[in-house]
């Protein structure tokens, strides 16, 4: 099978038949074999009925329904696990992503052996103030923190080599950073394709302005997990040691002053700023050190402590 189309959706009933028709037209024209996997992320409208009907018409349509809303990341993750095609395409269900882009995405992955091609909505049809401008800032930050040169990390339309989706896990709201997760897993051939974007035809957006707060926090998580996730002591230990060192130095200075420079005009200990600096720094140092140590214990017992993935072997049965 050439293609698996993974489509997460939440209350997009009106768009689905149109999307399915359009996909079919593109695949017939380009002679591509396919499966379409709809993941109903706990819709409360008639989305699931629509998917069932599409499945009766077209045996290549598959569906998974969550009992409640788990979020786009969870939907993508289960879609990835189920996908069987050589190339996996993810796209939004709301007709904002155009199926016409798929043949070219497929070609780039198969012929130029890319691991991942991300769509780039160069011309966007969303609200300028709440989406387009914050999105630019967000992508800048993601670029500089991850070292991946993409203009549009969060584009719903992306293409993956099968091996990539079988070796990554998308959880929480990390769907915004799949290229970063892929890069960690060792898939570094990441490219970009300018894709057509349309205004939403039916329904409403599921992500409001809070996406940027959450997105930014997730970016910090991604950054720290990538750098120190497996060796927390290297972060907390360094900070803690530095802090403890400053605190100790101040303490010794205070003792020195008290012993050798004491006059009857000297301020008492509690009147000196360095006393408070010493106190705070020592406490912070110990706390950071404990945080690092606990982090090490957790990562030592964590289920993914040796989650390396092997791409090839020789000489083994
Ligand atoms: N979506 C989902 N679960 C959610 C939120 C969104 O499966 O909890 C789907 C949604 O139905 C759509 C895609 O994710 O197919 C992108 O969402 P949306 O179009 O609302 O985002 P926007 O285009 O406004 O960024
Ligand atoms: Mg949309």
mmCIF file of C-alpha atoms and ligand atoms in Angstrom:
data_model
loop_
_atom_site.group_PDB
_atom_site.id
_atom_site.type_symbol
_atom_site.label_atom_id
_atom_site.label_comp_id
_atom_site.label_asym_id
_atom_site.label_seq_id
_atom_site.Cartn_x
_atom_site.Cartn_y
_atom_site.Cartn_z
ATOM 1 C CA UNK A 1 0.000 0.000 0.000
ATOM 2 C CA UNK A 2 1.388 3.424 -0.966
ATOM 3 C CA UNK A 3 -0.372 5.737 1.430
ATOM 4 C CA UNK A 4 -1.951 5.900 4.867
ATOM 5 C CA UNK A 5 -3.887 9.084 5.436
ATOM 6 C CA UNK A 6 -4.273 9.748 9.149
ATOM 7 C CA UNK A 7 -7.014 12.269 9.934
ATOM 8 C CA UNK A 8 -7.738 13.304 13.529
ATOM 9 C CA UNK A 9 -11.063 15.014 13.947
ATOM 10 C CA UNK A 10 -13.324 16.554 16.518
ATOM 11 C CA UNK A 11 -16.827 17.533 15.443
ATOM 12 C CA UNK A 12 -16.132 17.877 11.732
ATOM 13 C CA UNK A 13 -19.125 15.941 10.396
ATOM 14 C CA UNK A 14 -19.958 18.352 7.567
ATOM 15 C CA UNK A 15 -16.459 18.315 6.117
ATOM 16 C CA UNK A 16 -15.886 14.565 6.016
ATOM 17 C CA UNK A 17 -17.818 13.470 2.887
ATOM 18 C CA UNK A 18 -16.336 16.312 0.885
ATOM 19 C CA UNK A 19 -12.847 15.497 2.128
ATOM 20 C CA UNK A 20 -13.272 11.819 1.300
ATOM 21 C CA UNK A 21 -14.511 12.589 -2.255
ATOM 22 C CA UNK A 22 -11.602 14.877 -2.856
ATOM 23 C CA UNK A 23 -9.011 12.414 -1.553
ATOM 24 C CA UNK A 24 -10.480 9.703 -3.755
ATOM 25 C CA UNK A 25 -10.290 11.887 -6.825
ATOM 26 C CA UNK A 26 -6.622 12.618 -6.179
ATOM 27 C CA UNK A 27 -5.711 8.960 -5.572
ATOM 28 C CA UNK A 28 -7.554 7.678 -8.642
ATOM 29 C CA UNK A 29 -5.951 10.288 -10.847
ATOM 30 C CA UNK A 30 -2.463 9.483 -9.532
ATOM 31 C CA UNK A 31 -2.971 5.708 -9.322
ATOM 32 C CA UNK A 32 -2.066 5.529 -5.645
ATOM 33 C CA UNK A 33 -3.177 2.752 -3.333
ATOM 34 C CA UNK A 34 -4.302 4.015 0.050
ATOM 35 C CA UNK A 35 -6.092 3.655 3.331
ATOM 36 C CA UNK A 36 -7.808 6.531 5.089
ATOM 37 C CA UNK A 37 -7.814 6.295 8.877
ATOM 38 C CA UNK A 38 -10.261 8.646 10.559
ATOM 39 C CA UNK A 39 -9.708 9.074 14.275
ATOM 40 C CA UNK A 40 -12.793 10.460 15.928
ATOM 41 C CA UNK A 41 -11.426 12.217 18.989
ATOM 42 C CA UNK A 42 -14.626 12.070 21.012
ATOM 43 C CA UNK A 43 -16.931 14.043 18.712
ATOM 44 C CA UNK A 44 -20.364 14.917 20.003
ATOM 45 C CA UNK A 45 -21.874 15.572 16.579
ATOM 46 C CA UNK A 46 -22.619 13.007 13.884
ATOM 47 C CA UNK A 47 -19.001 12.574 12.787
ATOM 48 C CA UNK A 48 -18.849 8.893 13.698
ATOM 49 C CA UNK A 49 -22.041 8.081 11.742
ATOM 50 C CA UNK A 50 -20.563 9.844 8.757
ATOM 51 C CA UNK A 51 -17.354 7.812 9.060
ATOM 52 C CA UNK A 52 -19.317 4.555 9.337
ATOM 53 C CA UNK A 53 -21.241 5.457 6.175
ATOM 54 C CA UNK A 54 -18.034 6.294 4.320
ATOM 55 C CA UNK A 55 -16.622 2.955 5.447
ATOM 56 C CA UNK A 56 -19.589 1.093 3.943
ATOM 57 C CA UNK A 57 -19.020 2.857 0.618
ATOM 58 C CA UNK A 58 -15.243 2.580 0.551
ATOM 59 C CA UNK A 59 -13.443 -0.451 2.048
ATOM 60 C CA UNK A 60 -10.230 1.577 2.309
ATOM 61 C CA UNK A 61 -11.806 3.802 4.929
ATOM 62 C CA UNK A 62 -10.991 2.824 8.491
ATOM 63 C CA UNK A 63 -12.103 4.492 11.691
ATOM 64 C CA UNK A 64 -11.159 4.605 15.337
ATOM 65 C CA UNK A 65 -13.382 6.326 17.861
ATOM 66 C CA UNK A 66 -12.209 7.558 21.231
ATOM 67 C CA UNK A 67 -14.752 7.331 24.024
ATOM 68 C CA UNK A 68 -13.970 10.901 24.951
ATOM 69 C CA UNK A 69 -11.787 13.762 23.738
ATOM 70 C CA UNK A 70 -8.123 12.924 24.272
ATOM 71 C CA UNK A 71 -6.597 15.594 22.023
ATOM 72 C CA UNK A 72 -4.979 15.722 18.629
ATOM 73 C CA UNK A 73 -1.703 14.154 19.800
ATOM 74 C CA UNK A 74 -3.373 11.025 21.136
ATOM 75 C CA UNK A 75 -5.398 10.733 17.938
ATOM 76 C CA UNK A 76 -2.288 10.993 15.782
ATOM 77 C CA UNK A 77 -0.442 8.519 17.962
ATOM 78 C CA UNK A 78 -3.051 5.795 17.587
ATOM 79 C CA UNK A 79 -3.337 6.554 13.875
ATOM 80 C CA UNK A 80 0.423 6.085 13.526
ATOM 81 C CA UNK A 81 0.247 2.753 15.289
ATOM 82 C CA UNK A 82 -2.497 1.536 12.956
ATOM 83 C CA UNK A 83 -1.048 2.833 9.673
ATOM 84 C CA UNK A 84 0.247 0.290 7.159
ATOM 85 C CA UNK A 85 1.191 2.367 4.117
ATOM 86 C CA UNK A 86 4.742 3.096 2.968
ATOM 87 C CA UNK A 87 4.162 6.801 3.442
ATOM 88 C CA UNK A 88 1.970 8.231 6.170
ATOM 89 C CA UNK A 89 0.233 11.539 5.582
ATOM 90 C CA UNK A 90 -1.431 13.438 8.400
ATOM 91 C CA UNK A 91 -3.955 16.125 7.615
ATOM 92 C CA UNK A 92 -6.707 18.087 9.326
ATOM 93 C CA UNK A 93 -10.295 17.119 8.663
ATOM 94 C CA UNK A 94 -11.595 20.653 8.209
ATOM 95 C CA UNK A 95 -10.711 21.034 4.485
ATOM 96 C CA UNK A 96 -8.077 23.662 5.327
ATOM 97 C CA UNK A 97 -5.381 21.313 3.984
ATOM 98 C CA UNK A 98 -5.620 20.417 0.319
ATOM 99 C CA UNK A 99 -5.398 16.752 -0.789
ATOM 100 C CA UNK A 100 -3.824 17.992 -4.042
ATOM 101 C CA UNK A 101 -0.520 18.299 -2.158
ATOM 102 C CA UNK A 102 -0.357 14.592 -1.365
ATOM 103 C CA UNK A 103 1.131 13.175 -4.607
ATOM 104 C CA UNK A 104 4.071 15.554 -4.400
ATOM 105 C CA UNK A 105 4.623 14.784 -0.712
ATOM 106 C CA UNK A 106 4.553 11.077 -1.528
ATOM 107 C CA UNK A 107 7.087 11.534 -4.309
ATOM 108 C CA UNK A 108 9.521 13.511 -2.177
ATOM 109 C CA UNK A 109 9.500 10.896 0.564
ATOM 110 C CA UNK A 110 9.857 7.884 -1.721
ATOM 111 C CA UNK A 111 12.199 9.293 -4.367
ATOM 112 C CA UNK A 112 14.412 11.602 -2.343
ATOM 113 C CA UNK A 113 14.333 9.373 0.752
ATOM 114 C CA UNK A 114 13.253 12.062 3.172
ATOM 115 C CA UNK A 115 12.144 10.995 6.640
ATOM 116 C CA UNK A 116 9.629 13.759 7.114
ATOM 117 C CA UNK A 117 8.217 16.555 4.988
ATOM 118 C CA UNK A 118 6.327 19.258 6.799
ATOM 119 C CA UNK A 119 3.786 21.474 5.089
ATOM 120 C CA UNK A 120 4.334 25.200 5.141
ATOM 121 C CA UNK A 121 1.205 27.337 4.989
ATOM 122 C CA UNK A 122 3.044 30.246 3.443
ATOM 123 C CA UNK A 123 -0.177 32.081 2.761
ATOM 124 C CA UNK A 124 -2.521 31.476 5.649
ATOM 125 C CA UNK A 125 -6.251 31.979 5.849
ATOM 126 C CA UNK A 126 -6.726 32.330 9.576
ATOM 127 C CA UNK A 127 -7.308 35.233 11.884
ATOM 128 C CA UNK A 128 -4.241 37.501 11.623
ATOM 129 C CA UNK A 129 -4.202 38.744 15.184
ATOM 130 C CA UNK A 130 -4.931 35.566 17.124
ATOM 131 C CA UNK A 131 -3.173 33.064 14.888
ATOM 132 C CA UNK A 132 -0.819 34.342 12.228
ATOM 133 C CA UNK A 133 1.296 36.749 14.259
ATOM 134 C CA UNK A 134 1.691 34.599 17.394
ATOM 135 C CA UNK A 135 2.397 31.680 15.110
ATOM 136 C CA UNK A 136 5.353 33.505 13.547
ATOM 137 C CA UNK A 137 6.893 34.143 16.962
ATOM 138 C CA UNK A 138 6.201 30.602 18.023
ATOM 139 C CA UNK A 139 7.923 29.151 14.977
ATOM 140 C CA UNK A 140 10.955 31.404 15.479
ATOM 141 C CA UNK A 141 11.323 30.137 19.035
ATOM 142 C CA UNK A 142 10.851 26.525 18.004
ATOM 143 C CA UNK A 143 13.437 26.956 15.253
ATOM 144 C CA UNK A 144 16.118 28.340 17.487
ATOM 145 C CA UNK A 145 15.494 25.889 20.309
ATOM 146 C CA UNK A 146 15.361 22.771 18.161
ATOM 147 C CA UNK A 147 17.828 23.689 15.446
ATOM 148 C CA UNK A 148 15.365 22.525 12.797
ATOM 149 C CA UNK A 149 14.804 25.037 10.034
ATOM 150 C CA UNK A 150 11.055 24.807 9.503
ATOM 151 C CA UNK A 151 8.740 27.757 8.965
ATOM 152 C CA UNK A 152 5.597 26.024 10.144
ATOM 153 C CA UNK A 153 6.103 23.360 12.808
ATOM 154 C CA UNK A 154 2.433 22.979 13.616
ATOM 155 C CA UNK A 155 1.133 22.458 10.069
ATOM 156 C CA UNK A 156 -1.409 19.621 10.142
ATOM 157 C CA UNK A 157 -0.328 18.397 6.728
ATOM 158 C CA UNK A 158 2.846 16.336 6.991
ATOM 159 C CA UNK A 159 4.291 13.252 5.359
ATOM 160 C CA UNK A 160 6.408 10.565 7.023
ATOM 161 C CA UNK A 161 8.304 7.474 6.037
ATOM 162 C CA UNK A 162 6.663 4.539 7.768
ATOM 163 C CA UNK A 163 9.710 3.820 9.907
ATOM 164 C CA UNK A 164 9.460 7.292 11.439
ATOM 165 C CA UNK A 165 5.914 6.992 12.765
ATOM 166 C CA UNK A 166 6.582 3.506 14.102
ATOM 167 C CA UNK A 167 9.470 4.812 16.187
ATOM 168 C CA UNK A 168 8.073 7.933 17.781
ATOM 169 C CA UNK A 169 5.489 8.601 20.434
ATOM 170 C CA UNK A 170 3.251 11.667 20.330
ATOM 171 C CA UNK A 171 1.660 12.444 23.680
ATOM 172 C CA UNK A 172 0.182 15.394 25.618
ATOM 173 C CA UNK A 173 0.015 18.282 23.171
ATOM 174 C CA UNK A 174 3.297 17.413 21.530
ATOM 175 C CA UNK A 175 1.755 17.190 18.048
ATOM 176 C CA UNK A 176 3.160 20.685 17.578
ATOM 177 C CA UNK A 177 6.666 19.324 17.817
ATOM 178 C CA UNK A 178 6.633 16.062 15.883
ATOM 179 C CA UNK A 179 9.632 17.170 13.781
ATOM 180 C CA UNK A 180 11.602 17.652 17.014
ATOM 181 C CA UNK A 181 10.534 14.259 18.360
ATOM 182 C CA UNK A 182 11.513 12.686 15.037
ATOM 183 C CA UNK A 183 14.885 14.381 15.136
ATOM 184 C CA UNK A 184 15.582 12.972 18.610
ATOM 185 C CA UNK A 185 14.726 9.509 17.352
ATOM 186 C CA UNK A 186 17.450 9.942 14.761
ATOM 187 C CA UNK A 187 15.377 10.889 11.735
ATOM 188 C CA UNK A 188 17.179 13.953 10.542
ATOM 189 C CA UNK A 189 16.242 14.212 6.878
ATOM 190 C CA UNK A 190 13.484 16.723 7.475
ATOM 191 C CA UNK A 191 12.189 18.884 4.637
ATOM 192 C CA UNK A 192 9.517 21.372 3.876
ATOM 193 C CA UNK A 193 6.927 21.874 1.138
ATOM 194 C CA UNK A 194 4.868 24.981 0.604
ATOM 195 C CA UNK A 195 1.226 23.926 0.730
ATOM 196 C CA UNK A 196 -2.020 25.576 -0.153
ATOM 197 C CA UNK A 197 -4.145 26.613 2.799
ATOM 198 C CA UNK A 198 -7.832 27.460 2.809
ATOM 199 C CA UNK A 199 -10.222 29.242 5.099
ATOM 200 C CA UNK A 200 -12.309 26.952 7.283
ATOM 201 C CA UNK A 201 -15.485 26.030 5.416
ATOM 202 C CA UNK A 202 -17.515 24.339 8.165
ATOM 203 C CA UNK A 203 -17.392 24.227 11.935
ATOM 204 C CA UNK A 204 -15.049 26.178 14.183
ATOM 205 C CA UNK A 205 -11.423 26.036 15.267
ATOM 206 C CA UNK A 206 -10.691 23.799 18.245
ATOM 207 C CA UNK A 207 -7.647 25.681 19.444
ATOM 208 C CA UNK A 208 -7.919 29.181 20.887
ATOM 209 C CA UNK A 209 -5.364 31.686 22.079
ATOM 210 C CA UNK A 210 -4.376 29.401 24.977
ATOM 211 C CA UNK A 211 -2.525 27.306 22.411
ATOM 212 C CA UNK A 212 0.364 29.750 22.547
ATOM 213 C CA UNK A 213 0.746 29.572 26.305
ATOM 214 C CA UNK A 214 0.578 25.783 26.238
ATOM 215 C CA UNK A 215 2.693 25.653 23.120
ATOM 216 C CA UNK A 216 5.394 27.739 24.728
ATOM 217 C CA UNK A 217 5.464 25.644 27.892
ATOM 218 C CA UNK A 218 5.647 22.502 25.787
ATOM 219 C CA UNK A 219 8.545 24.038 23.904
ATOM 220 C CA UNK A 220 10.433 24.433 27.177
ATOM 221 C CA UNK A 221 9.618 20.830 28.053
ATOM 222 C CA UNK A 222 10.834 19.664 24.659
ATOM 223 C CA UNK A 223 14.012 21.655 25.046
ATOM 224 C CA UNK A 224 14.832 20.363 28.514
ATOM 225 C CA UNK A 225 13.762 16.821 27.781
ATOM 226 C CA UNK A 226 15.932 16.771 24.697
ATOM 227 C CA UNK A 227 18.954 18.187 26.439
ATOM 228 C CA UNK A 228 18.678 16.871 29.990
ATOM 229 C CA UNK A 229 15.795 14.380 30.021
ATOM 230 C CA UNK A 230 18.133 11.434 30.422
ATOM 231 C CA UNK A 231 20.679 13.195 32.644
ATOM 232 C CA UNK A 232 18.839 15.616 34.952
ATOM 233 C CA UNK A 233 21.778 15.821 37.348
ATOM 234 C CA UNK A 234 23.842 17.540 34.681
ATOM 235 C CA UNK A 235 21.425 20.429 34.767
ATOM 236 C CA UNK A 236 20.316 20.588 38.387
ATOM 237 C CA UNK A 237 23.673 19.459 39.708
ATOM 238 C CA UNK A 238 25.545 22.270 37.981
ATOM 239 C CA UNK A 239 23.046 24.918 39.066
ATOM 240 C CA UNK A 240 22.921 23.513 42.589
ATOM 241 C CA UNK A 241 26.693 23.342 42.921
ATOM 242 C CA UNK A 242 27.089 26.906 41.673
ATOM 243 C CA UNK A 243 24.493 28.170 44.100
ATOM 244 C CA UNK A 244 25.973 26.193 46.975
ATOM 245 C CA UNK A 245 29.410 27.520 46.093
ATOM 246 C CA UNK A 246 28.247 31.157 46.198
ATOM 247 C CA UNK A 247 26.480 30.463 49.498
ATOM 248 C CA UNK A 248 29.564 28.842 51.026
ATOM 249 C CA UNK A 249 31.799 31.661 49.872
ATOM 250 C CA UNK A 250 29.503 34.233 51.501
ATOM 251 C CA UNK A 251 29.426 32.188 54.694
ATOM 252 C CA UNK A 252 33.193 32.017 54.916
ATOM 253 C CA UNK A 253 33.412 35.716 54.221
ATOM 254 C CA UNK A 254 30.966 36.406 57.050
ATOM 255 C CA UNK A 255 32.988 34.256 59.436
ATOM 256 C CA UNK A 256 36.207 35.945 58.360
ATOM 257 C CA UNK A 257 34.687 39.369 58.905
ATOM 258 C CA UNK A 258 33.355 38.399 62.306
ATOM 259 C CA UNK A 259 36.658 36.942 63.488
ATOM 260 C CA UNK A 260 39.275 39.223 61.980
ATOM 261 C CA UNK A 261 37.589 42.513 61.104
ATOM 262 C CA UNK A 262 35.325 42.941 64.064
ATOM 263 C CA UNK A 263 35.042 46.427 65.584
ATOM 264 C CA UNK A 264 32.427 47.689 67.917
ATOM 265 C CA UNK A 265 30.853 49.648 65.043
ATOM 266 C CA UNK A 266 30.383 46.512 62.936
ATOM 267 C CA UNK A 267 26.861 45.636 61.885
ATOM 268 C CA UNK A 268 25.397 42.507 63.381
ATOM 269 C CA UNK A 269 25.049 39.446 61.201
ATOM 270 C CA UNK A 270 21.349 39.905 60.462
ATOM 271 C CA UNK A 271 21.951 43.464 59.274
ATOM 272 C CA UNK A 272 24.228 42.341 56.456
ATOM 273 C CA UNK A 273 22.866 41.557 52.986
ATOM 274 C CA UNK A 274 25.553 38.904 52.488
ATOM 275 C CA UNK A 275 24.042 36.926 55.350
ATOM 276 C CA UNK A 276 20.762 36.598 53.463
ATOM 277 C CA UNK A 277 22.527 35.843 50.221
ATOM 278 C CA UNK A 278 24.497 33.079 51.906
ATOM 279 C CA UNK A 279 21.386 31.625 53.500
ATOM 280 C CA UNK A 280 19.282 31.659 50.336
ATOM 281 C CA UNK A 281 22.013 30.347 48.088
ATOM 282 C CA UNK A 282 22.797 27.436 50.384
ATOM 283 C CA UNK A 283 19.145 26.442 50.588
ATOM 284 C CA UNK A 284 18.570 26.803 46.843
ATOM 285 C CA UNK A 285 21.723 24.830 46.174
ATOM 286 C CA UNK A 286 20.564 21.924 48.301
ATOM 287 C CA UNK A 287 17.088 21.984 46.749
ATOM 288 C CA UNK A 288 18.463 21.926 43.221
ATOM 289 C CA UNK A 289 20.797 19.106 44.116
ATOM 290 C CA UNK A 290 17.931 17.073 45.543
ATOM 291 C CA UNK A 291 15.831 17.804 42.427
ATOM 292 C CA UNK A 292 18.645 16.508 40.247
ATOM 293 C CA UNK A 293 19.102 13.423 42.350
ATOM 294 C CA UNK A 294 15.394 12.600 42.328
ATOM 295 C CA UNK A 295 15.387 13.191 38.583
ATOM 296 C CA UNK A 296 18.182 10.664 38.183
ATOM 297 C CA UNK A 297 16.303 8.122 40.277
ATOM 298 C CA UNK A 298 13.175 8.616 38.184
ATOM 299 C CA UNK A 299 14.979 8.330 34.874
ATOM 300 C CA UNK A 300 16.752 5.212 36.166
ATOM 301 C CA UNK A 301 13.493 3.446 36.911
ATOM 302 C CA UNK A 302 11.446 5.015 34.081
ATOM 303 C CA UNK A 303 10.032 2.651 31.476
ATOM 304 C CA UNK A 304 11.894 4.276 28.603
ATOM 305 C CA UNK A 305 15.311 4.392 30.272
ATOM 306 C CA UNK A 306 16.910 2.450 27.440
ATOM 307 C CA UNK A 307 14.589 3.483 24.650
ATOM 308 C CA UNK A 308 17.125 3.549 21.863
ATOM 309 C CA UNK A 309 16.046 2.419 18.477
ATOM 310 C CA UNK A 310 18.184 0.306 16.240
ATOM 311 C CA UNK A 311 17.942 0.806 12.507
ATOM 312 C CA UNK A 312 20.003 -2.124 11.263
ATOM 313 C CA UNK A 313 21.968 -5.204 12.380
ATOM 314 C CA UNK A 314 24.146 -7.745 10.694
ATOM 315 C CA UNK A 315 25.431 -11.128 11.779
ATOM 316 C CA UNK A 316 22.506 -12.012 14.033
ATOM 317 C CA UNK A 317 20.038 -14.808 13.414
HETATM 318 N N1 LIG B 1 -8.739 18.046 16.518
HETATM 319 C C1 LIG B 1 -8.791 16.826 17.192
HETATM 320 N N2 LIG B 1 -8.866 16.832 18.559
HETATM 321 C C2 LIG B 1 -8.866 17.981 19.300
HETATM 322 C C3 LIG B 1 -8.782 19.212 18.606
HETATM 323 C C4 LIG B 1 -8.711 19.198 17.229
HETATM 324 O O1 LIG B 1 -8.771 15.768 16.566
HETATM 325 O O2 LIG B 1 -8.933 17.915 20.523
HETATM 326 C C5 LIG B 1 -8.649 18.061 15.043
HETATM 327 C C6 LIG B 1 -9.650 18.965 14.351
HETATM 328 O O3 LIG B 1 -10.896 18.335 14.180
HETATM 329 C C7 LIG B 1 -8.973 19.215 13.037
HETATM 330 C C8 LIG B 1 -7.503 19.286 13.437
HETATM 331 O O4 LIG B 1 -7.402 18.598 14.677
HETATM 332 O O5 LIG B 1 -9.158 18.153 12.116
HETATM 333 C C9 LIG B 1 -6.993 20.707 13.550
HETATM 334 O O6 LIG B 1 -7.832 21.474 14.388
HETATM 335 P P1 LIG B 1 -8.335 22.942 14.022
HETATM 336 O O7 LIG B 1 -8.718 23.005 12.575
HETATM 337 O O8 LIG B 1 -9.375 23.322 15.010
HETATM 338 O O9 LIG B 1 -7.021 23.786 14.268
HETATM 339 P P2 LIG B 1 -6.591 25.091 13.451
HETATM 340 O O10 LIG B 1 -6.643 24.752 11.978
HETATM 341 O O11 LIG B 1 -7.560 26.149 13.816
HETATM 342 O O12 LIG B 1 -5.200 25.347 13.924
HETATM 343 MG MG1 LIG B 2 -8.094 24.014 10.928
#
